[in-house]
mmCIF file of C-alpha atoms in Angstrom:
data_model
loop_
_atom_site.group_PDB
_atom_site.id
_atom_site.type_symbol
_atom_site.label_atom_id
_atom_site.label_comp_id
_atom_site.label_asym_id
_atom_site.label_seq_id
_atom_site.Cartn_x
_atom_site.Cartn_y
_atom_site.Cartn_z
ATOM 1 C CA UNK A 1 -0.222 -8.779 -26.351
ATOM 2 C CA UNK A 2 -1.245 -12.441 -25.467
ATOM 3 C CA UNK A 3 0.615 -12.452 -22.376
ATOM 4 C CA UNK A 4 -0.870 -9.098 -21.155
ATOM 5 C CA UNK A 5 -4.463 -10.617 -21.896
ATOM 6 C CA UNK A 6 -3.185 -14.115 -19.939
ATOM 7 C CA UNK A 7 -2.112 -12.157 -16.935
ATOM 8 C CA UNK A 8 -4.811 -9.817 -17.111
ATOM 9 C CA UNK A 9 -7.246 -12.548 -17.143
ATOM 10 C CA UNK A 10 -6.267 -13.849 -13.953
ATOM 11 C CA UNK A 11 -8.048 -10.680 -12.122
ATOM 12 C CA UNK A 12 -12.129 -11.148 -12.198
ATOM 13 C CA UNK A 13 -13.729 -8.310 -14.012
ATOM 14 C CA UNK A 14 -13.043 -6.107 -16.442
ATOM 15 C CA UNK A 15 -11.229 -2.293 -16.331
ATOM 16 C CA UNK A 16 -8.073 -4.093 -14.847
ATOM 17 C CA UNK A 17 -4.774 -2.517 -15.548
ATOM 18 C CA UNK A 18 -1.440 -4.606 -15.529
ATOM 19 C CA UNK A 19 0.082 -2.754 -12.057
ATOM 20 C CA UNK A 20 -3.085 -4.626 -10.405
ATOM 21 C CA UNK A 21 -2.799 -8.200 -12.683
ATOM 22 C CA UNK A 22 1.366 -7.607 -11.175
ATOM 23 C CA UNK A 23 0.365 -6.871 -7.933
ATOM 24 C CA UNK A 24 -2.230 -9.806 -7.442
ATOM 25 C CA UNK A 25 0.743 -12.491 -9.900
ATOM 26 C CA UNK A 26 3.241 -11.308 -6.920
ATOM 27 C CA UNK A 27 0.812 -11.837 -4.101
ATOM 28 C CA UNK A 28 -0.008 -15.951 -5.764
ATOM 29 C CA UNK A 29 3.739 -16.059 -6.239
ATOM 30 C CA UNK A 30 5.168 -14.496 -3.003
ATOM 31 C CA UNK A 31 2.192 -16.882 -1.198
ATOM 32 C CA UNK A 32 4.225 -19.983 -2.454
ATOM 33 C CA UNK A 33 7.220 -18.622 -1.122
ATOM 34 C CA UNK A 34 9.091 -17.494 -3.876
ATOM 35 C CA UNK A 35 9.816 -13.851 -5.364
ATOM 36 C CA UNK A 36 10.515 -15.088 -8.862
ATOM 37 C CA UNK A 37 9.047 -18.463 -11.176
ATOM 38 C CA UNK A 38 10.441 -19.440 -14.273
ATOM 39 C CA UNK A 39 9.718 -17.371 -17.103
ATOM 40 C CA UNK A 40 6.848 -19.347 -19.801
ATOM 41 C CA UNK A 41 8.189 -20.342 -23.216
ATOM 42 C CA UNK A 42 8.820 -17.221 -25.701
ATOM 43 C CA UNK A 43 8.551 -14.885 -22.927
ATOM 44 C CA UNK A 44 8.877 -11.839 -25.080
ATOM 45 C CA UNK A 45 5.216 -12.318 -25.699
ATOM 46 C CA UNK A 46 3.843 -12.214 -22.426
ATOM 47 C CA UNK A 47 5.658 -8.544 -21.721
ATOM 48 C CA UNK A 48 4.002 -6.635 -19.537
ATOM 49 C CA UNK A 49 4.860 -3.354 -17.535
ATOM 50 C CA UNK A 50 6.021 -4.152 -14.260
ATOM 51 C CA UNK A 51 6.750 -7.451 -15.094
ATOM 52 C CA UNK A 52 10.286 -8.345 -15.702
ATOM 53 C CA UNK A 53 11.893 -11.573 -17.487
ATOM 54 C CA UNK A 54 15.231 -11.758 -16.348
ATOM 55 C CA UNK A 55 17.509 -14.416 -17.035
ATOM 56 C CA UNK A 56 14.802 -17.068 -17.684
ATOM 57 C CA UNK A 57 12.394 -16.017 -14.838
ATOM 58 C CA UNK A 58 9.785 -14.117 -14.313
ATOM 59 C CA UNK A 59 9.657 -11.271 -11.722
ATOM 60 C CA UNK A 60 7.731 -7.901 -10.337
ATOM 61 C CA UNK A 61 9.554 -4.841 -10.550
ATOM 62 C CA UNK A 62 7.208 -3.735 -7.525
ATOM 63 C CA UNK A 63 8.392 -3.509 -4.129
ATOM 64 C CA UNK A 64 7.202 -6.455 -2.187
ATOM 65 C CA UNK A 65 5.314 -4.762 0.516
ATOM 66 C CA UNK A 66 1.811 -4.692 -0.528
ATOM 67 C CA UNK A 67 1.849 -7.756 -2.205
ATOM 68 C CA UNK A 68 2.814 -9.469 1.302
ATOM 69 C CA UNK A 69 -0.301 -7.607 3.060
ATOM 70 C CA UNK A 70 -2.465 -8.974 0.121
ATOM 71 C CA UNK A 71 -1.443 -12.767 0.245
ATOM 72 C CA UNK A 72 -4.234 -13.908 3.188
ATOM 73 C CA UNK A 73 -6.797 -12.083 0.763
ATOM 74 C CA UNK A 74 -5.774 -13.754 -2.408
ATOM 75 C CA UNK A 75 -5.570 -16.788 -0.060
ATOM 76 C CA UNK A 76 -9.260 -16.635 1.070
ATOM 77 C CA UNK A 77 -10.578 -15.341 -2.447
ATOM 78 C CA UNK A 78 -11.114 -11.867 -1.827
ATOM 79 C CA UNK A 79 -8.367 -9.874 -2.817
ATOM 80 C CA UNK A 80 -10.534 -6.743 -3.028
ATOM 81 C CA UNK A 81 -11.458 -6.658 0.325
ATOM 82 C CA UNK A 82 -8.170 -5.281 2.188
ATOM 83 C CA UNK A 83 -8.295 -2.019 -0.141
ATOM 84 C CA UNK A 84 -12.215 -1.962 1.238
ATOM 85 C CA UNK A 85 -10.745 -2.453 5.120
ATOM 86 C CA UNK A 86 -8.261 0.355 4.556
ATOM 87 C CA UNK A 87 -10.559 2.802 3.401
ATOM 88 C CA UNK A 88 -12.383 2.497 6.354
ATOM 89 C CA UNK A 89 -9.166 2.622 8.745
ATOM 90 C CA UNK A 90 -8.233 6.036 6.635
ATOM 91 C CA UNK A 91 -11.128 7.593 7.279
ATOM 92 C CA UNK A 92 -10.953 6.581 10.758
ATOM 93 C CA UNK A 93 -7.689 7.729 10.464
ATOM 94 C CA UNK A 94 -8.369 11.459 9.149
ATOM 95 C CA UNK A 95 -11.242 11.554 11.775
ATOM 96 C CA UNK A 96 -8.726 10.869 14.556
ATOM 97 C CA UNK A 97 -5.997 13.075 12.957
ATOM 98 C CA UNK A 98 -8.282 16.392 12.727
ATOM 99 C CA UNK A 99 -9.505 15.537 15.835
ATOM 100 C CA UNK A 100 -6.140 16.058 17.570
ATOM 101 C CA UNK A 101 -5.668 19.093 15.784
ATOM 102 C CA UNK A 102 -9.234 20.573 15.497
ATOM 103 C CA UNK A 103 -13.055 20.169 16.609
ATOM 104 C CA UNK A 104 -14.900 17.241 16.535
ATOM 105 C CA UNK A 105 -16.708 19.386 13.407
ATOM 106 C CA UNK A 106 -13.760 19.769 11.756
ATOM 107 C CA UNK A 107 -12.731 15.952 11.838
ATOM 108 C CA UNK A 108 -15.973 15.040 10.592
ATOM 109 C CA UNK A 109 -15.732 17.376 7.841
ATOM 110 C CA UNK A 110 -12.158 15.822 6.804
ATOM 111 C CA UNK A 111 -13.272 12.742 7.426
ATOM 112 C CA UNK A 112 -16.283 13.036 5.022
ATOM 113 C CA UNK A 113 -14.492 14.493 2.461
ATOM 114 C CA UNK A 114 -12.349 11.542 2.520
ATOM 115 C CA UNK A 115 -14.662 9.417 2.396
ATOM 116 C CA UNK A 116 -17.181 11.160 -0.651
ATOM 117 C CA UNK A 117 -13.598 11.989 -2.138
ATOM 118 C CA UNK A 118 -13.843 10.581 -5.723
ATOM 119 C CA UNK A 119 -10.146 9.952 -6.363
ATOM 120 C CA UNK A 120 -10.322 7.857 -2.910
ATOM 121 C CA UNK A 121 -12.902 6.295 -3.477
ATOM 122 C CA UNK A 122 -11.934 5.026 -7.222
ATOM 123 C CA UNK A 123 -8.612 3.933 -5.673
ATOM 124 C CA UNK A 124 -10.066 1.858 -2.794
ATOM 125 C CA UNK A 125 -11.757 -0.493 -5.636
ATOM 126 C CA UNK A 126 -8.513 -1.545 -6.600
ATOM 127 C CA UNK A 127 -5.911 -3.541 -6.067
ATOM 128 C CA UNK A 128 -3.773 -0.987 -6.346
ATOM 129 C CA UNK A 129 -1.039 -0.103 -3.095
ATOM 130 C CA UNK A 130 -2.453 3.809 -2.602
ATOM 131 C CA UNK A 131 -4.789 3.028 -0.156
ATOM 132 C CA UNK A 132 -2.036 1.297 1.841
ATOM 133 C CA UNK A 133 0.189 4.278 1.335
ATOM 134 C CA UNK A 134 -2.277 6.563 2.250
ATOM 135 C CA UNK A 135 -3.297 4.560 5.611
ATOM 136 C CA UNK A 136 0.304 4.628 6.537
ATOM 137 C CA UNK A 137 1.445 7.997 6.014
ATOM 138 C CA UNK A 138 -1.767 8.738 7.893
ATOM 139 C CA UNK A 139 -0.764 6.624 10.572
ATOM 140 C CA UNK A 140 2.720 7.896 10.936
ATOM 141 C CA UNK A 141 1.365 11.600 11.418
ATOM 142 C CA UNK A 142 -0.860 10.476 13.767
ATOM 143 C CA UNK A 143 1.691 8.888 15.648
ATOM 144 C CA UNK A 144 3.853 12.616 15.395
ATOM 145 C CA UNK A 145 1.021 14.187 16.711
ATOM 146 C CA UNK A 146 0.467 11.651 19.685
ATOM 147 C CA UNK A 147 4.349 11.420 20.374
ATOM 148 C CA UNK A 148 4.202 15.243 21.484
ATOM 149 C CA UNK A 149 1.105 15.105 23.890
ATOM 150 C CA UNK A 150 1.512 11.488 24.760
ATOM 151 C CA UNK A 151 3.262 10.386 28.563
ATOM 152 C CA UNK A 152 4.457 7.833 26.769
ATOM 153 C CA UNK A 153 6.589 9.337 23.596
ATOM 154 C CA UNK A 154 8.665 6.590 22.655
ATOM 155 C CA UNK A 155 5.922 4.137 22.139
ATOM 156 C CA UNK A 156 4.686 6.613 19.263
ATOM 157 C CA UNK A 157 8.078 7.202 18.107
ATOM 158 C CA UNK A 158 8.284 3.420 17.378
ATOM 159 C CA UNK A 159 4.896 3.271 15.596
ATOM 160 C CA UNK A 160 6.237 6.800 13.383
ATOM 161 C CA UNK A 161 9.096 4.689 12.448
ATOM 162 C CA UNK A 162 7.767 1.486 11.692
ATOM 163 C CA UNK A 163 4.650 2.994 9.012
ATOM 164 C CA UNK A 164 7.891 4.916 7.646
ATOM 165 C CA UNK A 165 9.828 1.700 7.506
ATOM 166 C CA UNK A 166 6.688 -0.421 5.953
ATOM 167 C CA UNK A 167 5.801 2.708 3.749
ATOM 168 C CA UNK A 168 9.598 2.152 2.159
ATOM 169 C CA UNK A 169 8.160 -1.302 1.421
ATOM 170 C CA UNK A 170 4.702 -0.364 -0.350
ATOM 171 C CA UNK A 171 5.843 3.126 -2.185
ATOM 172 C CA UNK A 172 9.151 3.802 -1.364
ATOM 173 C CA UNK A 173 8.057 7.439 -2.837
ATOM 174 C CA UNK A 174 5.854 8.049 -0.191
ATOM 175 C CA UNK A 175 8.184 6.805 2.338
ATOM 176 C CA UNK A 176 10.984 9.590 1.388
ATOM 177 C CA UNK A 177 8.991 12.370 2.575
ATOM 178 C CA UNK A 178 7.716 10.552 5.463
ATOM 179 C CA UNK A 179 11.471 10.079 6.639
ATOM 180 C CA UNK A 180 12.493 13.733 5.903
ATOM 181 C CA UNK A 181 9.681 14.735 7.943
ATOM 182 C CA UNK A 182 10.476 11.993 10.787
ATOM 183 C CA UNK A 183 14.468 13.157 10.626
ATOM 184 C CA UNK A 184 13.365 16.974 11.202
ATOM 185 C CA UNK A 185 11.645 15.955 14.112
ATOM 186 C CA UNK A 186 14.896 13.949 15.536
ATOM 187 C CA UNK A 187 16.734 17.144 15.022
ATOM 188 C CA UNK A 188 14.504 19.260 16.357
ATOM 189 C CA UNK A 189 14.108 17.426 19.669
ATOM 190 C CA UNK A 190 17.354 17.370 20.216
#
């Protein structure tokens, strides 16, 4: 459709799909300060999946969480290098989480097969949220695991809840199980 092609064209390179053209439309929008723009004249030609016309404007149907942590990158010119920076933090992450639960050998291990991981790797050269997802559900397990050996268990308590809390704002289907998880523990300890 010549919409999809006009949206799609706004990403440099080719191989885009339209959840990444949405994603980076939402991050120029959201960067202006607004969530919606007027749709373009005969919007039924620039439909696109995850894009929404509704009532004369044009919206995302996506939650507005990753768009927000890819504004300053789209800002600077280099939206593809936050999915870059949190490959490297989940890596770092999966070394540090086998760590606390294993040998250093073990944590390099998962933390190289993370890394050499094919389906990780092809979704860190995206613009699409999983890398964010994945960063934060790492983080929040992390944070379980330090909560229970820390002195300090509150302060990990608040960083379990708050990568739970974001996570509902980036894929709130990632989130669910994070906060099933996070309610068994509040149960548990008491």
């Amino acid at each position: 459709a010549p919409g999809e092609t006009k949206v799609l064209a706004e990403i440099d390179g080719p191989g885009a799909i339209s959840d990444e053209a949405v994603y980076l439309w939402q991050a120029k929008l959201l960067a202006t300060g607004c969530f919606k723009e007027p749709a373009p004249p005969h919007a039924d030609s620039f439909a696109l999946p995850g894009l929404l016309i509704r009532d004369g404007f044009r919206l995302s149907q996506y939650p507005a969480g990753w768009p927000l942590a890819l504004i300053p990158w789209v800002v600077a010119g280099v939206p593809w290098g936050l999915n870059l920076l949190l490959a490297a933090a989940a890596v770092g992450l999966t070394y540090g989480l086998a760590r606390l639960t294993g040998s250093a050998g073990v944590a390099w291990v998962a933390a190289g097969l993370t890394a050499l991981s094919p389906f990780f790797v092809s979704l860190a050269t995206t613009y699409l949220s999983h890398t964010l997802a994945l960063v934060l559900t790492l983080g929040f397990l992390l944070a379980l695991r330090m909560r229970e050996v820390s002195p300090r268990p509150t302060r990990w308590t608040v960083v379990a809840g708050s990568m739970v809390g974001y996570a509902l704002n980036v894929s709130p289907l990632v989130a669910i199980p994070m906060g099933v998880v996070a309610l068994e523990q509040a149960v548990a300890a008491r």
